[in-house]
mmCIF file of C-alpha atoms in Angstrom:
data_model
loop_
_atom_site.group_PDB
_atom_site.id
_atom_site.type_symbol
_atom_site.label_atom_id
_atom_site.label_comp_id
_atom_site.label_asym_id
_atom_site.label_seq_id
_atom_site.Cartn_x
_atom_site.Cartn_y
_atom_site.Cartn_z
ATOM 1 C CA MET V 1 22.096 17.055 -7.371
ATOM 2 C CA PHE V 2 24.088 13.837 -6.475
ATOM 3 C CA LYS V 3 22.305 13.079 -3.103
ATOM 4 C CA LYS V 4 19.105 13.788 -4.759
ATOM 5 C CA ILE V 5 19.815 11.115 -7.480
ATOM 6 C CA CYS V 6 21.064 8.816 -4.918
ATOM 7 C CA ARG V 7 18.029 9.347 -2.670
ATOM 8 C CA LYS V 8 15.492 9.143 -5.247
ATOM 9 C CA ILE V 9 17.375 5.587 -6.440
ATOM 10 C CA SER V 10 17.108 4.321 -3.155
ATOM 11 C CA ILE V 11 13.647 4.880 -2.313
ATOM 12 C CA HIS V 12 12.503 3.616 -5.844
ATOM 13 C CA THR V 13 14.861 0.309 -5.298
ATOM 14 C CA VAL V 14 12.834 -0.264 -1.606
ATOM 15 C CA LEU V 15 9.665 0.554 -3.459
ATOM 16 C CA ILE V 16 10.328 -2.090 -6.319
ATOM 17 C CA ILE V 17 11.498 -4.771 -3.628
ATOM 18 C CA VAL V 18 8.499 -4.215 -1.617
ATOM 19 C CA SER V 19 6.339 -4.706 -5.008
ATOM 20 C CA LEU V 20 7.888 -7.592 -5.781
ATOM 21 C CA LEU V 21 7.674 -9.328 -2.468
ATOM 22 C CA SER V 22 3.839 -8.297 -1.972
ATOM 23 C CA ILE V 23 2.996 -9.721 -5.878
ATOM 24 C CA PHE V 24 5.030 -12.828 -5.529
ATOM 25 C CA PRO V 25 2.148 -14.753 -3.775
ATOM 26 C CA PHE V 26 -0.002 -14.195 -6.744
ATOM 27 C CA ILE V 27 2.700 -14.839 -9.178
ATOM 28 C CA TRP V 28 3.664 -18.415 -7.506
ATOM 29 C CA LEU V 29 -0.292 -18.655 -7.652
ATOM 30 C CA LEU V 30 -0.901 -18.346 -11.153
ATOM 31 C CA SER V 31 2.435 -20.456 -12.254
ATOM 32 C CA THR V 32 1.094 -23.121 -9.962
ATOM 33 C CA SER V 33 -2.313 -22.924 -11.792
ATOM 34 C CA LEU V 34 -0.688 -23.461 -15.295
ATOM 35 C CA LYS V 35 1.728 -26.266 -14.091
ATOM 36 C CA GLY V 36 0.516 -29.907 -15.543
ATOM 37 C CA VAL V 37 0.296 -33.237 -13.593
ATOM 38 C CA ASN V 38 3.979 -34.125 -14.837
ATOM 39 C CA GLU V 39 5.200 -31.165 -13.179
ATOM 40 C CA ASN V 40 6.120 -31.221 -9.440
ATOM 41 C CA ILE V 41 4.944 -27.938 -7.928
ATOM 42 C CA PHE V 42 6.645 -28.716 -4.693
ATOM 43 C CA ALA V 43 10.310 -28.960 -6.223
ATOM 44 C CA TYR V 44 13.303 -27.423 -4.707
ATOM 45 C CA PRO V 45 14.475 -24.989 -5.838
ATOM 46 C CA PRO V 46 11.025 -23.679 -7.042
ATOM 47 C CA SER V 47 10.751 -22.880 -10.837
ATOM 48 C CA ILE V 48 8.358 -19.908 -11.662
ATOM 49 C CA ILE V 49 8.074 -20.678 -15.467
ATOM 50 C CA PRO V 50 6.215 -23.859 -15.791
ATOM 51 C CA THR V 51 7.771 -26.691 -17.854
ATOM 52 C CA ASP V 52 4.972 -28.495 -18.377
ATOM 53 C CA PHE V 53 2.356 -25.816 -19.536
ATOM 54 C CA THR V 54 -1.118 -26.216 -19.466
ATOM 55 C CA LEU V 55 -4.938 -24.503 -19.340
ATOM 56 C CA GLY V 56 -6.320 -27.622 -17.903
ATOM 57 C CA ASN V 57 -6.631 -26.746 -14.562
ATOM 58 C CA TYR V 58 -8.795 -23.897 -15.376
ATOM 59 C CA THR V 59 -11.339 -26.116 -17.133
ATOM 60 C CA GLY V 60 -10.833 -28.825 -14.476
ATOM 61 C CA VAL V 61 -11.871 -26.488 -11.749
ATOM 62 C CA TRP V 62 -14.921 -25.356 -13.712
ATOM 63 C CA TYR V 63 -16.264 -28.814 -13.939
ATOM 64 C CA GLN V 64 -14.721 -30.386 -10.565
ATOM 65 C CA VAL V 65 -17.043 -27.876 -8.341
ATOM 66 C CA ASP V 66 -20.340 -25.708 -9.472
ATOM 67 C CA PHE V 67 -18.462 -22.900 -10.141
ATOM 68 C CA ILE V 68 -20.884 -20.983 -11.852
ATOM 69 C CA ALA V 69 -23.349 -21.481 -8.978
ATOM 70 C CA TYR V 70 -20.907 -20.084 -6.395
ATOM 71 C CA PHE V 71 -19.916 -17.060 -8.624
ATOM 72 C CA ILE V 72 -23.428 -16.143 -8.670
ATOM 73 C CA ASN V 73 -23.939 -16.631 -4.936
ATOM 74 C CA SER V 74 -20.806 -14.285 -4.307
ATOM 75 C CA MET V 75 -22.244 -11.626 -6.851
ATOM 76 C CA ILE V 76 -25.203 -11.549 -5.071
ATOM 77 C CA VAL V 77 -23.700 -11.326 -1.532
ATOM 78 C CA ALA V 78 -20.984 -8.736 -2.419
ATOM 79 C CA GLY V 79 -23.469 -6.825 -4.794
ATOM 80 C CA PHE V 80 -26.042 -6.352 -1.742
ATOM 81 C CA THR V 81 -23.305 -5.919 1.004
ATOM 82 C CA VAL V 82 -21.743 -3.167 -1.511
ATOM 83 C CA LEU V 83 -25.321 -1.504 -1.943
ATOM 84 C CA LEU V 84 -26.442 -1.464 1.725
ATOM 85 C CA ASN V 85 -23.109 -0.092 2.962
ATOM 86 C CA LEU V 86 -22.966 2.849 0.689
ATOM 87 C CA VAL V 87 -26.711 3.772 1.460
ATOM 88 C CA LEU V 88 -26.683 2.916 5.022
ATOM 89 C CA SER V 89 -23.048 4.636 5.607
ATOM 90 C CA ALA V 90 -24.183 7.524 3.483
ATOM 91 C CA LEU V 91 -27.561 8.183 5.360
ATOM 92 C CA ALA V 92 -25.812 7.427 8.695
ATOM 93 C CA ALA V 93 -22.539 10.160 8.194
ATOM 94 C CA TYR V 94 -24.796 12.738 6.873
ATOM 95 C CA PRO V 95 -26.570 14.127 10.262
ATOM 96 C CA LEU V 96 -23.293 13.094 11.563
ATOM 97 C CA ALA V 97 -21.423 15.707 9.326
ATOM 98 C CA ARG V 98 -23.931 18.348 8.534
ATOM 99 C CA MET V 99 -26.624 18.673 11.591
ATOM 100 C CA GLU V 100 -26.269 19.697 15.209
ATOM 101 C CA PHE V 101 -28.195 17.712 18.000
ATOM 102 C CA TYR V 102 -27.496 16.827 21.533
ATOM 103 C CA GLY V 103 -25.065 13.849 21.985
ATOM 104 C CA LYS V 104 -23.918 14.252 18.414
ATOM 105 C CA LYS V 105 -19.933 13.482 19.282
ATOM 106 C CA ILE V 106 -20.930 10.494 21.727
ATOM 107 C CA VAL V 107 -22.720 9.081 19.155
ATOM 108 C CA PHE V 108 -19.466 9.543 16.401
ATOM 109 C CA PHE V 109 -17.416 8.190 18.658
ATOM 110 C CA SER V 110 -19.306 5.310 20.247
ATOM 111 C CA VAL V 111 -19.495 4.269 16.386
ATOM 112 C CA LEU V 112 -15.783 5.163 15.606
ATOM 113 C CA ALA V 113 -15.005 2.958 18.913
ATOM 114 C CA THR V 114 -16.227 -0.379 17.306
ATOM 115 C CA ILE V 115 -13.556 -0.533 14.795
ATOM 116 C CA MET V 116 -11.642 -1.762 17.660
ATOM 117 C CA ILE V 117 -13.870 -4.725 17.960
ATOM 118 C CA PRO V 118 -12.868 -7.480 15.890
ATOM 119 C CA PHE V 119 -15.640 -9.425 14.318
ATOM 120 C CA GLN V 120 -14.376 -12.764 15.320
ATOM 121 C CA SER V 121 -15.078 -11.340 19.179
ATOM 122 C CA ILE V 122 -18.506 -10.744 18.417
ATOM 123 C CA MET V 123 -19.229 -13.530 15.952
ATOM 124 C CA LEU V 124 -20.875 -16.192 18.432
ATOM 125 C CA PRO V 125 -23.761 -13.693 19.445
ATOM 126 C CA VAL V 126 -24.439 -12.472 15.976
ATOM 127 C CA TYR V 127 -24.534 -16.187 14.936
ATOM 128 C CA LEU V 128 -26.966 -17.061 17.978
ATOM 129 C CA ILE V 129 -28.946 -13.536 16.413
ATOM 130 C CA THR V 130 -29.061 -15.291 12.980
ATOM 131 C CA ILE V 131 -30.111 -18.788 14.182
ATOM 132 C CA LYS V 132 -32.864 -16.916 15.981
ATOM 133 C CA LEU V 133 -34.155 -14.875 12.990
ATOM 134 C CA ASN V 134 -34.174 -17.937 10.892
ATOM 135 C CA LEU V 135 -31.415 -16.051 8.599
ATOM 136 C CA ILE V 136 -30.013 -19.205 7.454
ATOM 137 C CA ASP V 137 -30.390 -21.141 4.181
ATOM 138 C CA SER V 138 -31.881 -24.189 5.708
ATOM 139 C CA VAL V 139 -34.995 -22.140 5.929
ATOM 140 C CA ASN V 140 -34.673 -21.179 2.013
ATOM 141 C CA ASN V 141 -32.130 -19.575 0.097
ATOM 142 C CA PHE V 142 -33.558 -15.849 0.404
ATOM 143 C CA MET V 143 -32.902 -16.049 4.380
ATOM 144 C CA GLY V 144 -29.524 -17.800 3.522
ATOM 145 C CA TYR V 145 -28.432 -14.792 1.787
ATOM 146 C CA LEU V 146 -29.889 -12.295 4.237
ATOM 147 C CA GLY V 147 -27.934 -14.175 7.042
ATOM 148 C CA LEU V 148 -24.950 -13.429 4.774
ATOM 149 C CA ILE V 149 -25.291 -10.118 4.078
ATOM 150 C CA LEU V 150 -27.160 -8.086 6.817
ATOM 151 C CA PRO V 151 -24.120 -8.822 9.553
ATOM 152 C CA PHE V 152 -21.893 -6.763 6.980
ATOM 153 C CA ALA V 153 -24.276 -4.437 5.851
ATOM 154 C CA VAL V 154 -22.734 -1.373 7.774
ATOM 155 C CA ASN V 155 -19.382 -0.396 9.578
ATOM 156 C CA ALA V 156 -18.124 2.183 11.313
ATOM 157 C CA PHE V 157 -15.124 2.597 8.549
ATOM 158 C CA GLY V 158 -17.888 3.369 5.917
ATOM 159 C CA ILE V 159 -19.781 5.980 8.360
ATOM 160 C CA PHE V 160 -16.674 7.613 9.218
ATOM 161 C CA LEU V 161 -15.139 7.660 5.735
ATOM 162 C CA MET V 162 -18.929 9.463 4.529
ATOM 163 C CA ARG V 163 -18.678 11.558 7.145
ATOM 164 C CA GLN V 164 -15.367 13.156 6.247
ATOM 165 C CA ALA V 165 -16.770 13.506 2.998
ATOM 166 C CA PHE V 166 -19.718 15.256 3.789
ATOM 167 C CA ILE V 167 -17.955 17.792 5.856
ATOM 168 C CA LYS V 168 -15.598 18.901 2.837
ATOM 169 C CA ILE V 169 -18.782 20.065 1.375
ATOM 170 C CA PRO V 170 -19.777 23.972 1.562
ATOM 171 C CA ARG V 171 -22.015 24.972 3.369
ATOM 172 C CA GLU V 172 -23.006 27.580 0.729
ATOM 173 C CA LEU V 173 -23.971 24.844 -1.660
ATOM 174 C CA GLU V 174 -26.641 23.738 0.884
ATOM 175 C CA ASP V 175 -27.859 27.319 1.591
ATOM 176 C CA ALA V 176 -28.205 27.710 -2.141
ATOM 177 C CA ALA V 177 -30.254 24.101 -2.440
ATOM 178 C CA ILE V 178 -32.796 25.553 0.756
ATOM 179 C CA ILE V 179 -33.268 28.788 -0.950
ATOM 180 C CA ASP V 180 -34.109 27.208 -4.329
ATOM 181 C CA GLY V 181 -36.762 24.993 -2.192
ATOM 182 C CA CYS V 182 -34.867 21.841 -1.434
ATOM 183 C CA ASN V 183 -35.970 19.716 1.376
ATOM 184 C CA VAL V 184 -33.518 17.873 3.779
ATOM 185 C CA LEU V 185 -33.880 14.381 1.625
ATOM 186 C CA GLN V 186 -33.623 16.518 -1.948
ATOM 187 C CA MET V 187 -30.307 18.481 -0.728
ATOM 188 C CA PHE V 188 -29.146 15.193 0.119
ATOM 189 C CA MET V 189 -29.530 13.321 -2.938
ATOM 190 C CA ARG V 190 -29.319 16.344 -5.572
ATOM 191 C CA VAL V 191 -26.328 18.093 -3.766
ATOM 192 C CA CYS V 192 -24.131 15.936 -1.329
ATOM 193 C CA VAL V 193 -24.467 12.683 -2.426
ATOM 194 C CA PRO V 194 -22.910 13.577 -6.492
ATOM 195 C CA MET V 195 -19.902 15.344 -4.707
ATOM 196 C CA ILE V 196 -18.862 12.395 -2.572
ATOM 197 C CA LYS V 197 -18.644 10.042 -5.408
ATOM 198 C CA PRO V 198 -14.967 9.381 -5.051
ATOM 199 C CA SER V 199 -15.600 8.394 -1.308
ATOM 200 C CA LEU V 200 -18.271 6.181 -2.572
ATOM 201 C CA ALA V 201 -16.143 4.394 -4.578
ATOM 202 C CA VAL V 202 -13.340 3.824 -2.180
ATOM 203 C CA LEU V 203 -15.851 2.468 0.049
ATOM 204 C CA ALA V 204 -17.299 0.128 -2.342
ATOM 205 C CA ILE V 205 -13.933 -1.079 -3.474
ATOM 206 C CA PHE V 206 -13.046 -1.910 0.004
ATOM 207 C CA THR V 207 -16.630 -3.230 0.590
ATOM 208 C CA PHE V 208 -16.477 -5.593 -2.635
ATOM 209 C CA ILE V 209 -13.167 -7.080 -1.834
ATOM 210 C CA GLY V 210 -13.932 -7.787 1.732
ATOM 211 C CA SER V 211 -17.271 -9.552 1.195
ATOM 212 C CA TRP V 212 -15.990 -11.548 -2.084
ATOM 213 C CA GLY V 213 -13.025 -12.730 -0.193
ATOM 214 C CA GLU V 214 -15.131 -13.696 3.184
ATOM 215 C CA PHE V 215 -14.712 -17.236 4.085
ATOM 216 C CA LEU V 216 -15.146 -17.454 7.761
ATOM 217 C CA TRP V 217 -18.717 -16.392 8.511
ATOM 218 C CA PRO V 218 -19.935 -17.962 5.089
ATOM 219 C CA SER V 219 -18.304 -21.337 6.183
ATOM 220 C CA ILE V 220 -20.314 -20.888 9.342
ATOM 221 C CA VAL V 221 -23.616 -20.174 8.638
ATOM 222 C CA LEU V 222 -24.167 -22.088 5.273
ATOM 223 C CA THR V 223 -25.667 -25.558 5.425
ATOM 224 C CA LYS V 224 -26.475 -26.138 1.721
ATOM 225 C CA GLU V 225 -23.779 -26.715 -1.086
ATOM 226 C CA SER V 226 -26.105 -24.802 -3.488
ATOM 227 C CA MET V 227 -25.352 -21.539 -1.381
ATOM 228 C CA TYR V 228 -21.716 -22.060 -1.071
ATOM 229 C CA THR V 229 -19.729 -18.818 -2.011
ATOM 230 C CA LEU V 230 -16.377 -18.826 -4.008
ATOM 231 C CA PRO V 231 -13.805 -19.160 -1.060
ATOM 232 C CA VAL V 232 -16.019 -21.974 0.381
ATOM 233 C CA GLY V 233 -16.518 -23.575 -2.467
ATOM 234 C CA ILE V 234 -12.993 -23.541 -3.485
ATOM 235 C CA ASN V 235 -11.969 -24.580 -0.305
ATOM 236 C CA ASN V 236 -14.289 -27.889 -1.306
ATOM 237 C CA LEU V 237 -11.233 -28.907 -3.347
ATOM 238 C CA GLN V 238 -9.233 -29.261 -0.286
ATOM 239 C CA GLY V 239 -9.896 -33.143 0.639
ATOM 240 C CA MET V 240 -9.326 -34.705 4.182
ATOM 241 C CA PHE V 241 -6.433 -36.784 2.674
ATOM 242 C CA SER V 242 -5.496 -35.154 -0.237
ATOM 243 C CA SER V 243 -5.833 -31.639 -2.270
ATOM 244 C CA ASN V 244 -5.572 -30.939 -6.109
ATOM 245 C CA TRP V 245 -3.334 -27.701 -5.601
ATOM 246 C CA ARG V 246 -3.409 -27.046 -9.187
ATOM 247 C CA PHE V 247 -7.104 -26.787 -9.422
ATOM 248 C CA ILE V 248 -7.411 -24.872 -6.019
ATOM 249 C CA ALA V 249 -4.818 -22.182 -7.751
ATOM 250 C CA ALA V 250 -6.593 -22.259 -10.839
ATOM 251 C CA GLY V 251 -10.041 -21.417 -8.804
ATOM 252 C CA SER V 252 -8.255 -19.087 -6.665
ATOM 253 C CA ILE V 253 -7.105 -16.989 -9.909
ATOM 254 C CA LEU V 254 -10.576 -17.012 -11.185
ATOM 255 C CA ALA V 255 -11.925 -15.814 -7.738
ATOM 256 C CA THR V 256 -9.805 -12.991 -8.397
ATOM 257 C CA ILE V 257 -10.738 -11.980 -12.016
ATOM 258 C CA PRO V 258 -13.885 -9.949 -10.447
ATOM 259 C CA ILE V 259 -12.196 -7.831 -8.049
ATOM 260 C CA VAL V 260 -9.657 -6.492 -10.594
ATOM 261 C CA ILE V 261 -12.455 -5.993 -13.037
ATOM 262 C CA PHE V 262 -14.310 -4.080 -10.259
ATOM 263 C CA PHE V 263 -11.310 -1.866 -9.097
ATOM 264 C CA LEU V 264 -10.388 -0.749 -12.812
ATOM 265 C CA ALA V 265 -14.178 0.112 -13.015
ATOM 266 C CA MET V 266 -13.775 2.219 -9.820
ATOM 267 C CA GLN V 267 -10.396 3.203 -10.617
ATOM 268 C CA LYS V 268 -10.959 6.849 -11.904
ATOM 269 C CA TYR V 269 -12.456 7.868 -8.833
ATOM 270 C CA PHE V 270 -10.525 5.464 -6.210
ATOM 271 C CA ILE V 271 -7.214 7.860 -6.394
ATOM 272 C CA SER V 272 -9.126 11.287 -5.669
ATOM 273 C CA GLY V 273 -11.127 9.523 -3.118
ATOM 274 C CA GLU V 274 -8.740 7.501 -1.239
ATOM 275 C CA THR V 275 -7.453 10.258 1.028
ATOM 276 C CA GLU V 276 -10.619 11.322 2.318
ATOM 277 C CA GLY V 277 -10.619 11.221 5.877
ATOM 278 C CA ALA V 278 -6.956 11.703 5.969
ATOM 279 C CA VAL V 279 -7.309 15.219 7.221
ATOM 280 C CA LYS V 280 -9.249 16.145 10.759
ATOM 281 C CA GLY V 281 -12.440 17.412 9.910
#
């Protein structure tokens, strides 16, 4: 009994320490965003609790850059990226999970192998294709949005996650749907998709976080400041010779709020769906 208690205490102590180390950068960012100009943010030893407390950095960053426009651009890009990932991943995963056709395993493992290819290694050819197709904001804003969305419209992780979710659906439900007169599309939409909502929520959360925080690709393809997403726009606060770190911290905190809200909205599905694909199907 004593050993069990000691073991639990040790595990929880380690978990608490790891959690504090993980959340410390966010706490430091929040602390910096609340410090006034009379307080040295680079003081040593560092102070977490601000002595010159102010909310002026948040109003300052709001007027320093076109925050609303950046926010709208990020919402458009992240929203459509999530939508396309859910639709295309589900459509690609369903035949890989429920249909039999020649070369099925080859197709699946070929898709899965692309997980090992980092985006940075294919960024140059993707950029050249984007330029050739005129998917840049210098043509018009609509094409600029497409240039930001389409390269991330679907990925191997999403297809794999959806495939594992579809595999878990009992065959008997599909047989019953066929007997009731459903065709393949109706069976997909009315029977299968409603049963994989937890996995769809997990994919939506990961896709939204990745798209919302994407900095490298937008900073390469965007040419007009009016098209900047939040990460690129906030980066504008960092000048060549000086940077207002208080404004940058405040802008970063504001940029994380939609992620937290989106996660909380999907949380009830997340716990049950995050383990999908953990068991071999």
